mmCIF file of C-alpha atoms and ligand atoms in Angstrom:
data_model
loop_
_atom_site.group_PDB
_atom_site.id
_atom_site.type_symbol
_atom_site.label_atom_id
_atom_site.label_comp_id
_atom_site.label_asym_id
_atom_site.label_seq_id
_atom_site.Cartn_x
_atom_site.Cartn_y
_atom_site.Cartn_z
ATOM 1 C CA MET A 1 -9.778 -18.246 -31.840
ATOM 2 C CA ASN A 2 -6.193 -17.924 -33.014
ATOM 3 C CA ARG A 3 -3.798 -20.747 -32.314
ATOM 4 C CA GLY A 4 -0.045 -20.893 -32.094
ATOM 5 C CA LEU A 5 2.355 -20.434 -29.256
ATOM 6 C CA VAL A 6 2.167 -17.632 -26.716
ATOM 7 C CA VAL A 7 5.574 -16.699 -25.298
ATOM 8 C CA ALA A 8 5.327 -14.908 -21.953
ATOM 9 C CA LEU A 9 8.304 -13.030 -20.473
ATOM 10 C CA SER A 10 8.130 -12.952 -16.706
ATOM 11 C CA GLY A 11 9.854 -11.975 -13.498
ATOM 12 C CA GLY A 12 8.562 -13.196 -10.160
ATOM 13 C CA VAL A 13 5.525 -11.969 -8.309
ATOM 14 C CA GLY A 14 3.777 -9.671 -10.824
ATOM 15 C CA GLY A 15 4.723 -11.792 -13.815
ATOM 16 C CA ALA A 16 3.615 -15.025 -12.192
ATOM 17 C CA LYS A 17 0.106 -13.657 -11.662
ATOM 18 C CA LEU A 18 -0.429 -13.178 -15.390
ATOM 19 C CA ALA A 19 1.487 -16.366 -16.217
ATOM 20 C CA LEU A 20 -0.995 -18.233 -14.020
ATOM 21 C CA GLY A 21 -3.900 -16.577 -15.834
ATOM 22 C CA LEU A 22 -2.399 -17.536 -19.206
ATOM 23 C CA SER A 23 -1.867 -21.124 -18.035
ATOM 24 C CA ARG A 24 -5.556 -21.324 -17.180
ATOM 25 C CA VAL A 25 -6.742 -20.230 -20.601
ATOM 26 C CA LEU A 26 -4.120 -21.892 -22.829
ATOM 27 C CA PRO A 27 -3.290 -25.583 -23.219
ATOM 28 C CA PRO A 28 0.270 -26.622 -22.258
ATOM 29 C CA ASP A 29 1.494 -26.793 -25.853
ATOM 30 C CA GLU A 30 0.409 -23.192 -26.495
ATOM 31 C CA LEU A 31 2.301 -21.428 -23.725
ATOM 32 C CA LEU A 32 6.002 -21.000 -23.058
ATOM 33 C CA ILE A 33 6.893 -18.991 -19.955
ATOM 34 C CA VAL A 34 10.356 -17.443 -20.020
ATOM 35 C CA ALA A 35 11.728 -16.631 -16.583
ATOM 36 C CA ASN A 36 14.290 -14.009 -15.697
ATOM 37 C CA THR A 37 17.409 -15.544 -14.172
ATOM 38 C CA GLY A 38 19.289 -12.297 -13.488
ATOM 39 C CA ASP A 39 18.098 -12.569 -9.859
ATOM 40 C CA ASP A 40 19.693 -16.007 -9.459
ATOM 41 C CA PHE A 41 22.490 -16.348 -6.945
ATOM 42 C CA GLU A 42 24.530 -18.768 -4.918
ATOM 43 C CA HIS A 43 23.863 -18.674 -1.204
ATOM 44 C CA LEU A 44 24.886 -21.103 1.561
ATOM 45 C CA GLY A 45 26.323 -23.254 -1.196
ATOM 46 C CA LEU A 46 22.962 -23.450 -2.978
ATOM 47 C CA ASP A 47 21.824 -22.421 -6.468
ATOM 48 C CA ILE A 48 18.781 -20.211 -5.966
ATOM 49 C CA SER A 49 16.547 -19.071 -8.840
ATOM 50 C CA PRO A 50 13.946 -16.784 -7.253
ATOM 51 C CA ASP A 51 11.838 -15.991 -10.323
ATOM 52 C CA ILE A 52 11.727 -19.594 -11.544
ATOM 53 C CA ASP A 53 10.733 -20.651 -8.036
ATOM 54 C CA THR A 54 7.983 -18.045 -7.738
ATOM 55 C CA LEU A 55 6.565 -19.135 -11.094
ATOM 56 C CA THR A 56 6.834 -22.777 -10.035
ATOM 57 C CA TYR A 57 5.086 -22.313 -6.704
ATOM 58 C CA VAL A 58 2.350 -20.134 -8.210
ATOM 59 C CA LEU A 59 1.614 -22.468 -11.120
ATOM 60 C CA ALA A 60 1.717 -25.522 -8.848
ATOM 61 C CA GLY A 61 -0.692 -23.830 -6.406
ATOM 62 C CA LEU A 62 1.958 -24.024 -3.683
ATOM 63 C CA ASP A 63 2.566 -20.306 -3.244
ATOM 64 C CA ASN A 64 2.173 -18.492 0.036
ATOM 65 C CA ILE A 65 -0.543 -15.978 -0.762
ATOM 66 C CA GLU A 66 -0.434 -14.054 2.538
ATOM 67 C CA GLN A 67 3.324 -13.647 2.510
ATOM 68 C CA GLY A 68 3.459 -12.856 -1.225
ATOM 69 C CA TRP A 69 6.549 -15.043 -1.822
ATOM 70 C CA GLY A 70 7.776 -18.540 -1.008
ATOM 71 C CA ARG A 71 5.780 -21.670 -0.286
ATOM 72 C CA ARG A 72 2.621 -22.167 1.680
ATOM 73 C CA ASP A 73 2.577 -24.368 4.820
ATOM 74 C CA GLU A 74 6.221 -23.452 5.270
ATOM 75 C CA THR A 75 8.226 -24.166 8.437
ATOM 76 C CA TRP A 76 11.392 -22.358 9.479
ATOM 77 C CA SER A 77 13.510 -24.787 11.538
ATOM 78 C CA PHE A 78 16.497 -24.434 9.233
ATOM 79 C CA MET A 79 16.496 -20.624 9.436
ATOM 80 C CA ALA A 80 16.164 -20.621 13.212
ATOM 81 C CA THR A 81 18.970 -23.151 13.526
ATOM 82 C CA ILE A 82 21.373 -21.460 11.155
ATOM 83 C CA ALA A 83 20.811 -18.139 12.952
ATOM 84 C CA SER A 84 21.533 -19.832 16.293
ATOM 85 C CA VAL A 85 24.974 -20.879 15.092
ATOM 86 C CA GLY A 86 25.817 -17.486 13.601
ATOM 87 C CA GLY A 87 25.049 -18.354 9.970
ATOM 88 C CA ALA A 88 23.569 -16.001 7.368
ATOM 89 C CA ASP A 89 19.839 -15.583 7.892
ATOM 90 C CA TRP A 90 19.134 -12.462 5.826
ATOM 91 C CA PHE A 91 17.754 -14.472 2.896
ATOM 92 C CA ARG A 92 14.759 -16.350 4.265
ATOM 93 C CA LEU A 93 14.730 -19.971 3.160
ATOM 94 C CA GLY A 94 11.874 -22.065 4.494
ATOM 95 C CA ASP A 95 12.393 -25.783 5.062
ATOM 96 C CA ARG A 96 10.241 -26.872 2.125
ATOM 97 C CA ASP A 97 11.708 -24.257 -0.185
ATOM 98 C CA LEU A 98 15.182 -25.327 0.901
ATOM 99 C CA ALA A 99 14.622 -28.872 -0.329
ATOM 100 C CA LEU A 100 14.074 -27.584 -3.846
ATOM 101 C CA HIS A 101 17.315 -25.578 -3.785
ATOM 102 C CA VAL A 102 19.268 -28.546 -2.433
ATOM 103 C CA GLU A 103 17.969 -30.794 -5.197
ATOM 104 C CA ARG A 104 18.544 -28.175 -7.906
ATOM 105 C CA THR A 105 22.102 -27.651 -6.706
ATOM 106 C CA ARG A 106 22.820 -31.376 -6.612
ATOM 107 C CA ARG A 107 21.608 -31.834 -10.181
ATOM 108 C CA ARG A 108 23.443 -28.765 -11.462
ATOM 109 C CA HIS A 109 26.650 -30.113 -9.938
ATOM 110 C CA ALA A 110 25.955 -33.457 -11.596
ATOM 111 C CA GLY A 111 25.893 -31.665 -14.940
ATOM 112 C CA GLU A 112 22.224 -30.960 -15.661
ATOM 113 C CA THR A 113 21.301 -27.599 -17.147
ATOM 114 C CA LEU A 114 18.951 -25.181 -15.405
ATOM 115 C CA THR A 115 16.435 -25.966 -18.162
ATOM 116 C CA GLN A 116 16.586 -29.708 -17.438
ATOM 117 C CA VAL A 117 16.292 -29.293 -13.700
ATOM 118 C CA THR A 118 13.436 -26.780 -14.011
ATOM 119 C CA ALA A 119 11.547 -28.910 -16.528
ATOM 120 C CA ASP A 120 11.767 -31.974 -14.308
ATOM 121 C CA ILE A 121 10.908 -30.280 -11.018
ATOM 122 C CA THR A 122 7.942 -28.369 -12.474
ATOM 123 C CA ARG A 123 6.615 -31.590 -14.018
ATOM 124 C CA ARG A 124 6.942 -33.440 -10.728
ATOM 125 C CA LEU A 125 5.015 -30.656 -9.009
ATOM 126 C CA GLY A 126 2.187 -31.161 -11.487
ATOM 127 C CA ILE A 127 2.805 -28.212 -13.817
ATOM 128 C CA GLU A 128 2.042 -29.091 -17.409
ATOM 129 C CA HIS A 129 3.007 -25.756 -18.939
ATOM 130 C CA ARG A 130 6.620 -25.009 -19.781
ATOM 131 C CA ILE A 131 8.617 -22.680 -17.530
ATOM 132 C CA ARG A 132 12.068 -22.080 -18.988
ATOM 133 C CA PRO A 133 15.021 -19.942 -17.913
ATOM 134 C CA MET A 134 15.944 -17.130 -20.310
ATOM 135 C CA SER A 135 19.354 -18.786 -20.629
ATOM 136 C CA ASP A 136 21.217 -21.762 -19.227
ATOM 137 C CA ASP A 137 24.268 -19.566 -18.879
ATOM 138 C CA ARG A 138 24.991 -17.532 -15.815
ATOM 139 C CA VAL A 139 23.706 -13.945 -15.825
ATOM 140 C CA ARG A 140 23.832 -11.841 -12.661
ATOM 141 C CA THR A 141 22.082 -8.531 -12.201
ATOM 142 C CA ARG A 142 24.147 -5.950 -10.322
ATOM 143 C CA VAL A 143 23.096 -2.597 -9.002
ATOM 144 C CA LEU A 144 25.218 0.544 -9.005
ATOM 145 C CA SER A 145 24.259 2.565 -5.950
ATOM 146 C CA ASP A 146 25.918 5.611 -4.424
ATOM 147 C CA GLY A 147 28.094 3.266 -2.390
ATOM 148 C CA GLY A 148 29.300 1.277 -5.425
ATOM 149 C CA TRP A 149 28.225 -1.963 -7.098
ATOM 150 C CA LEU A 150 26.024 -4.406 -5.190
ATOM 151 C CA ASP A 151 25.022 -7.967 -5.965
ATOM 152 C CA PHE A 152 21.321 -8.026 -6.711
ATOM 153 C CA GLN A 153 20.107 -9.981 -3.680
ATOM 154 C CA ASP A 154 22.313 -7.883 -1.408
ATOM 155 C CA TYR A 155 20.451 -4.824 -2.715
ATOM 156 C CA PHE A 156 17.020 -6.432 -2.960
ATOM 157 C CA VAL A 157 16.775 -8.549 0.173
ATOM 158 C CA ARG A 158 19.616 -7.763 2.553
ATOM 159 C CA GLN A 159 19.364 -4.001 2.115
ATOM 160 C CA GLN A 160 15.635 -4.095 1.252
ATOM 161 C CA CYS A 161 16.077 -1.874 -1.826
ATOM 162 C CA ARG A 162 17.180 1.076 0.351
ATOM 163 C CA PRO A 163 20.270 2.058 -1.721
ATOM 164 C CA VAL A 164 19.595 4.558 -4.494
ATOM 165 C CA VAL A 165 19.881 2.879 -7.910
ATOM 166 C CA ARG A 166 22.015 4.726 -10.444
ATOM 167 C CA LYS A 167 22.484 1.999 -12.989
ATOM 168 C CA LEU A 168 21.951 -1.727 -13.540
ATOM 169 C CA ALA A 169 24.228 -4.231 -15.207
ATOM 170 C CA PHE A 170 23.699 -7.851 -16.169
ATOM 171 C CA ASP A 171 27.046 -9.553 -15.639
ATOM 172 C CA GLY A 172 27.703 -12.391 -18.043
ATOM 173 C CA VAL A 173 24.906 -11.469 -20.409
ATOM 174 C CA ALA A 174 27.196 -10.601 -23.334
ATOM 175 C CA THR A 175 28.217 -14.249 -23.656
ATOM 176 C CA ALA A 176 24.942 -15.847 -22.502
ATOM 177 C CA ARG A 177 23.100 -17.932 -25.052
ATOM 178 C CA PRO A 178 19.301 -17.781 -25.195
ATOM 179 C CA GLN A 179 17.485 -20.877 -23.970
ATOM 180 C CA PRO A 180 17.390 -23.081 -27.108
ATOM 181 C CA GLU A 181 13.683 -24.097 -27.032
ATOM 182 C CA LEU A 182 12.796 -20.461 -26.907
ATOM 183 C CA MET A 183 14.747 -19.647 -30.063
ATOM 184 C CA THR A 184 13.203 -22.630 -31.866
ATOM 185 C CA ALA A 185 9.752 -21.570 -30.703
ATOM 186 C CA LEU A 186 10.259 -17.986 -31.845
ATOM 187 C CA ALA A 187 11.263 -19.210 -35.279
ATOM 188 C CA ASP A 188 7.993 -21.173 -35.559
ATOM 189 C CA ARG A 189 4.340 -20.102 -35.400
ATOM 190 C CA VAL A 190 3.993 -17.624 -32.569
ATOM 191 C CA ARG A 191 0.584 -16.201 -31.727
ATOM 192 C CA ALA A 192 1.821 -13.477 -29.386
ATOM 193 C CA VAL A 193 4.680 -12.433 -27.155
ATOM 194 C CA VAL A 194 3.362 -11.184 -23.813
ATOM 195 C CA ILE A 195 5.519 -9.057 -21.545
ATOM 196 C CA CYS A 196 4.042 -9.673 -18.110
ATOM 197 C CA PRO A 197 3.566 -6.832 -15.616
ATOM 198 C CA SER A 198 6.983 -7.303 -14.085
ATOM 199 C CA ASN A 199 9.639 -4.825 -13.047
ATOM 200 C CA PRO A 200 11.029 -3.623 -16.402
ATOM 201 C CA PHE A 201 14.566 -2.953 -15.110
ATOM 202 C CA ILE A 202 15.309 -6.093 -13.135
ATOM 203 C CA SER A 203 12.873 -8.664 -14.527
ATOM 204 C CA ILE A 204 12.264 -7.965 -18.236
ATOM 205 C CA GLU A 205 15.378 -6.089 -19.368
ATOM 206 C CA PRO A 206 17.733 -8.927 -18.330
ATOM 207 C CA ILE A 207 15.696 -11.265 -20.578
ATOM 208 C CA LEU A 208 15.786 -8.804 -23.487
ATOM 209 C CA ALA A 209 19.538 -8.324 -22.975
ATOM 210 C CA VAL A 210 20.354 -11.962 -23.779
ATOM 211 C CA PRO A 211 22.032 -11.664 -27.200
ATOM 212 C CA GLY A 212 19.682 -12.570 -30.033
ATOM 213 C CA LEU A 213 16.526 -12.713 -27.957
ATOM 214 C CA ARG A 214 15.181 -9.245 -28.581
ATOM 215 C CA ALA A 215 15.904 -9.595 -32.302
ATOM 216 C CA ALA A 216 14.170 -12.993 -32.389
ATOM 217 C CA ILE A 217 11.112 -11.500 -30.674
ATOM 218 C CA GLU A 218 11.063 -8.567 -33.083
ATOM 219 C CA GLY A 219 11.514 -10.892 -36.027
ATOM 220 C CA CYS A 220 8.944 -13.532 -35.074
ATOM 221 C CA GLY A 221 6.122 -11.640 -36.739
ATOM 222 C CA ALA A 222 3.717 -12.007 -33.821
ATOM 223 C CA PRO A 223 2.341 -9.039 -31.894
ATOM 224 C CA VAL A 224 4.302 -8.091 -28.796
ATOM 225 C CA VAL A 225 1.993 -6.922 -26.034
ATOM 226 C CA ALA A 226 3.060 -5.691 -22.591
ATOM 227 C CA VAL A 227 0.945 -5.246 -19.492
ATOM 228 C CA SER A 228 1.912 -2.256 -17.382
ATOM 229 C CA PRO A 229 3.139 -2.963 -13.841
ATOM 230 C CA ILE A 230 1.939 0.531 -12.865
ATOM 231 C CA VAL A 231 -1.646 0.660 -11.647
ATOM 232 C CA ASP A 232 -3.222 3.928 -10.623
ATOM 233 C CA GLY A 233 0.135 5.696 -10.928
ATOM 234 C CA LYS A 234 1.849 3.362 -8.464
ATOM 235 C CA ALA A 235 3.699 0.059 -8.495
ATOM 236 C CA VAL A 236 1.493 -2.628 -7.008
ATOM 237 C CA LYS A 237 4.414 -4.027 -5.046
ATOM 238 C CA GLY A 238 8.197 -3.898 -4.853
ATOM 239 C CA PRO A 239 10.733 -1.258 -5.856
ATOM 240 C CA THR A 240 9.572 -0.514 -9.434
ATOM 241 C CA ALA A 241 8.330 3.014 -8.635
ATOM 242 C CA LYS A 242 11.319 3.837 -6.410
ATOM 243 C CA MET A 243 13.715 2.681 -9.127
ATOM 244 C CA MET A 244 11.900 4.711 -11.779
ATOM 245 C CA GLN A 245 12.282 7.854 -9.665
ATOM 246 C CA GLU A 246 15.933 7.142 -8.995
ATOM 247 C CA LEU A 247 16.597 6.552 -12.677
ATOM 248 C CA GLY A 248 14.979 9.894 -13.492
ATOM 249 C CA LEU A 249 11.785 8.498 -15.013
ATOM 250 C CA ALA A 250 8.219 9.530 -14.303
ATOM 251 C CA VAL A 251 6.275 6.833 -12.452
ATOM 252 C CA THR A 252 3.754 6.251 -15.222
ATOM 253 C CA SER A 253 2.698 3.468 -17.523
ATOM 254 C CA ALA A 254 3.876 5.660 -20.402
ATOM 255 C CA SER A 255 7.486 5.649 -19.215
ATOM 256 C CA VAL A 256 7.470 1.847 -18.923
ATOM 257 C CA ALA A 257 6.225 1.650 -22.525
ATOM 258 C CA GLU A 258 8.921 4.088 -23.646
ATOM 259 C CA ARG A 259 11.507 1.875 -22.005
ATOM 260 C CA TYR A 260 10.381 -1.062 -24.193
ATOM 261 C CA GLY A 261 10.315 1.266 -27.201
ATOM 262 C CA ASP A 262 9.781 -0.181 -30.657
ATOM 263 C CA LEU A 263 9.501 -3.692 -29.324
ATOM 264 C CA LEU A 264 5.862 -3.134 -28.369
ATOM 265 C CA ASP A 265 2.965 -3.496 -30.784
ATOM 266 C CA GLY A 266 0.390 -3.020 -28.070
ATOM 267 C CA TYR A 267 0.136 -2.047 -24.440
ATOM 268 C CA VAL A 268 -2.424 -2.967 -21.801
ATOM 269 C CA VAL A 269 -2.978 -0.400 -19.055
ATOM 270 C CA ASP A 270 -5.428 0.163 -16.255
ATOM 271 C CA ARG A 271 -8.291 2.653 -16.495
ATOM 272 C CA ASP A 272 -6.471 5.684 -15.125
ATOM 273 C CA ASP A 273 -3.032 4.928 -16.560
ATOM 274 C CA ALA A 274 -3.413 5.561 -20.283
ATOM 275 C CA ARG A 275 -2.287 9.185 -20.207
ATOM 276 C CA GLY A 276 0.674 9.884 -22.456
ATOM 277 C CA VAL A 277 0.854 6.330 -23.795
ATOM 278 C CA ARG A 278 1.513 6.310 -27.526
ATOM 279 C CA GLY A 279 0.586 3.574 -29.977
ATOM 280 C CA LYS A 280 -2.075 0.904 -29.611
ATOM 281 C CA VAL A 281 -3.499 0.750 -26.125
ATOM 282 C CA HIS A 282 -6.061 -1.495 -24.555
ATOM 283 C CA VAL A 283 -7.604 -0.406 -21.271
ATOM 284 C CA ALA A 284 -8.551 -3.210 -18.875
ATOM 285 C CA PRO A 285 -8.551 -3.865 -15.139
ATOM 286 C CA THR A 286 -4.963 -4.960 -14.555
ATOM 287 C CA LEU A 287 -4.922 -5.436 -10.785
ATOM 288 C CA MET A 288 -4.902 -9.206 -10.304
ATOM 289 C CA THR A 289 -6.158 -10.268 -6.900
ATOM 290 C CA THR A 290 -8.322 -13.316 -7.506
ATOM 291 C CA PRO A 291 -7.841 -16.265 -9.893
ATOM 292 C CA ALA A 292 -10.738 -14.838 -11.913
ATOM 293 C CA ASP A 293 -8.873 -11.494 -12.314
ATOM 294 C CA LYS A 294 -5.807 -13.308 -13.624
ATOM 295 C CA GLU A 295 -7.808 -15.309 -16.128
ATOM 296 C CA ALA A 296 -9.802 -12.285 -17.264
ATOM 297 C CA LEU A 297 -6.637 -10.259 -17.859
ATOM 298 C CA ALA A 298 -5.031 -13.183 -19.710
ATOM 299 C CA ARG A 299 -8.078 -13.416 -21.992
ATOM 300 C CA ALA A 300 -8.096 -9.649 -22.561
ATOM 301 C CA VAL A 301 -4.385 -9.626 -23.437
ATOM 302 C CA LEU A 302 -4.792 -12.503 -25.908
ATOM 303 C CA ALA A 303 -7.876 -10.973 -27.549
ATOM 304 C CA PHE A 304 -6.031 -7.650 -27.926
ATOM 305 C CA ALA A 305 -2.964 -9.404 -29.380
ATOM 306 C CA ASP A 306 -5.190 -11.310 -31.836
ATOM 307 C CA GLN A 307 -6.727 -8.023 -32.969
ATOM 308 C CA LEU A 308 -3.266 -6.646 -33.655
ATOM 309 C CA SER A 309 -2.077 -9.598 -35.703
HETATM 310 P P1 GDP B 1 9.740 -9.830 -8.725
HETATM 311 O O1 GDP B 1 10.744 -10.407 -9.689
HETATM 312 O O2 GDP B 1 9.288 -10.778 -7.673
HETATM 313 O O3 GDP B 1 10.071 -8.453 -8.236
HETATM 314 O O4 GDP B 1 8.407 -9.663 -9.570
HETATM 315 P P2 GDP B 1 8.052 -9.000 -10.937
HETATM 316 O O5 GDP B 1 9.142 -8.166 -11.497
HETATM 317 O O6 GDP B 1 7.457 -10.036 -11.817
HETATM 318 O O7 GDP B 1 6.853 -8.102 -10.455
HETATM 319 C C1 GDP B 1 6.989 -6.878 -9.792
HETATM 320 C C2 GDP B 1 6.055 -5.894 -10.464
HETATM 321 O O8 GDP B 1 4.774 -6.497 -10.572
HETATM 322 C C3 GDP B 1 5.854 -4.596 -9.724
HETATM 323 O O9 GDP B 1 6.252 -3.566 -10.579
HETATM 324 C C4 GDP B 1 4.361 -4.534 -9.492
HETATM 325 O O10 GDP B 1 3.841 -3.237 -9.714
HETATM 326 C C5 GDP B 1 3.804 -5.484 -10.517
HETATM 327 N N1 GDP B 1 2.564 -6.128 -10.098
HETATM 328 C C6 GDP B 1 2.377 -6.916 -9.023
HETATM 329 N N2 GDP B 1 1.091 -7.310 -8.967
HETATM 330 C C7 GDP B 1 0.452 -6.747 -10.031
HETATM 331 C C8 GDP B 1 -0.895 -6.785 -10.501
HETATM 332 O O11 GDP B 1 -1.790 -7.413 -9.938
HETATM 333 N N3 GDP B 1 -1.164 -6.075 -11.653
HETATM 334 C C9 GDP B 1 -0.202 -5.349 -12.303
HETATM 335 N N4 GDP B 1 -0.564 -4.690 -13.413
HETATM 336 N N5 GDP B 1 1.082 -5.307 -11.872
HETATM 337 C C10 GDP B 1 1.395 -5.995 -10.755
#
């Protein structure tokens, strides 16, 4: 088996499934998970990092499987109370989840970076693998809809992705610096870069837009392998397919691959999704329902990447 570091680029729900699989087949020093922070926002005075939190809860085994987001065994006293006094209740924050945001915010205000806070909290929750933000600098995804520009969580949660997306922008990205460990890691011995099956527009492209990151990935010499978020011609969950239509793209695995362009050395797609995909393709079951599915896909992705290197 090949050794060296695997760098996995991830958003929230779809990405975290494969990140969990990778964490089960790789030791902690051989995996670095890079989380999108374009979804981050300030709400009720709190610093919220949805993709980091999803990765954290999933890898710590604390995720709410039925709900598909947030923590398990959650209670909602805070939400009920804030609603009763006329406060904002459109972004659902469970009591347990809330504690994490309060502590993150406190430490950020005391001067810690998002990397430091994330590293410490994930360790305390028993996660040995590294989850790192794409950058410690502030990047905010914004959505241009027919009614003008919207903050990402306004579009995503408050308006439940109903507005038609014309364009996306990542405010602050031009001056954001890539997370330093990531750049050091990419300059060292990398076994593979894995692009998880996340929404390309709002989860992966913000990461690739951080200046220097895409070039470092291209220059690291390791195979770059993506897993398609399209299974059986549909997005498994979330607005990926709707966004593709609105942006004038066919809802296929091939158009996701085209979006990543030259960055990809290999692409993993499900059985009926290989049509039109150019370049090196590996066909595997990519729908991850059970822990065994996640592990099997992680192994398949790594074996394919090793073949390419
Ligand atoms: P978000 O940040 O929470 O929206 O999550 P991501 O961007 O990481 O994931 C959303 C994408 O994950 C959607 O495009 C889904 O189609 C995809 N997805 C979710 N579950 C699966 C799965 O089991 N297999 C594959 N291949 N894609 C999935």
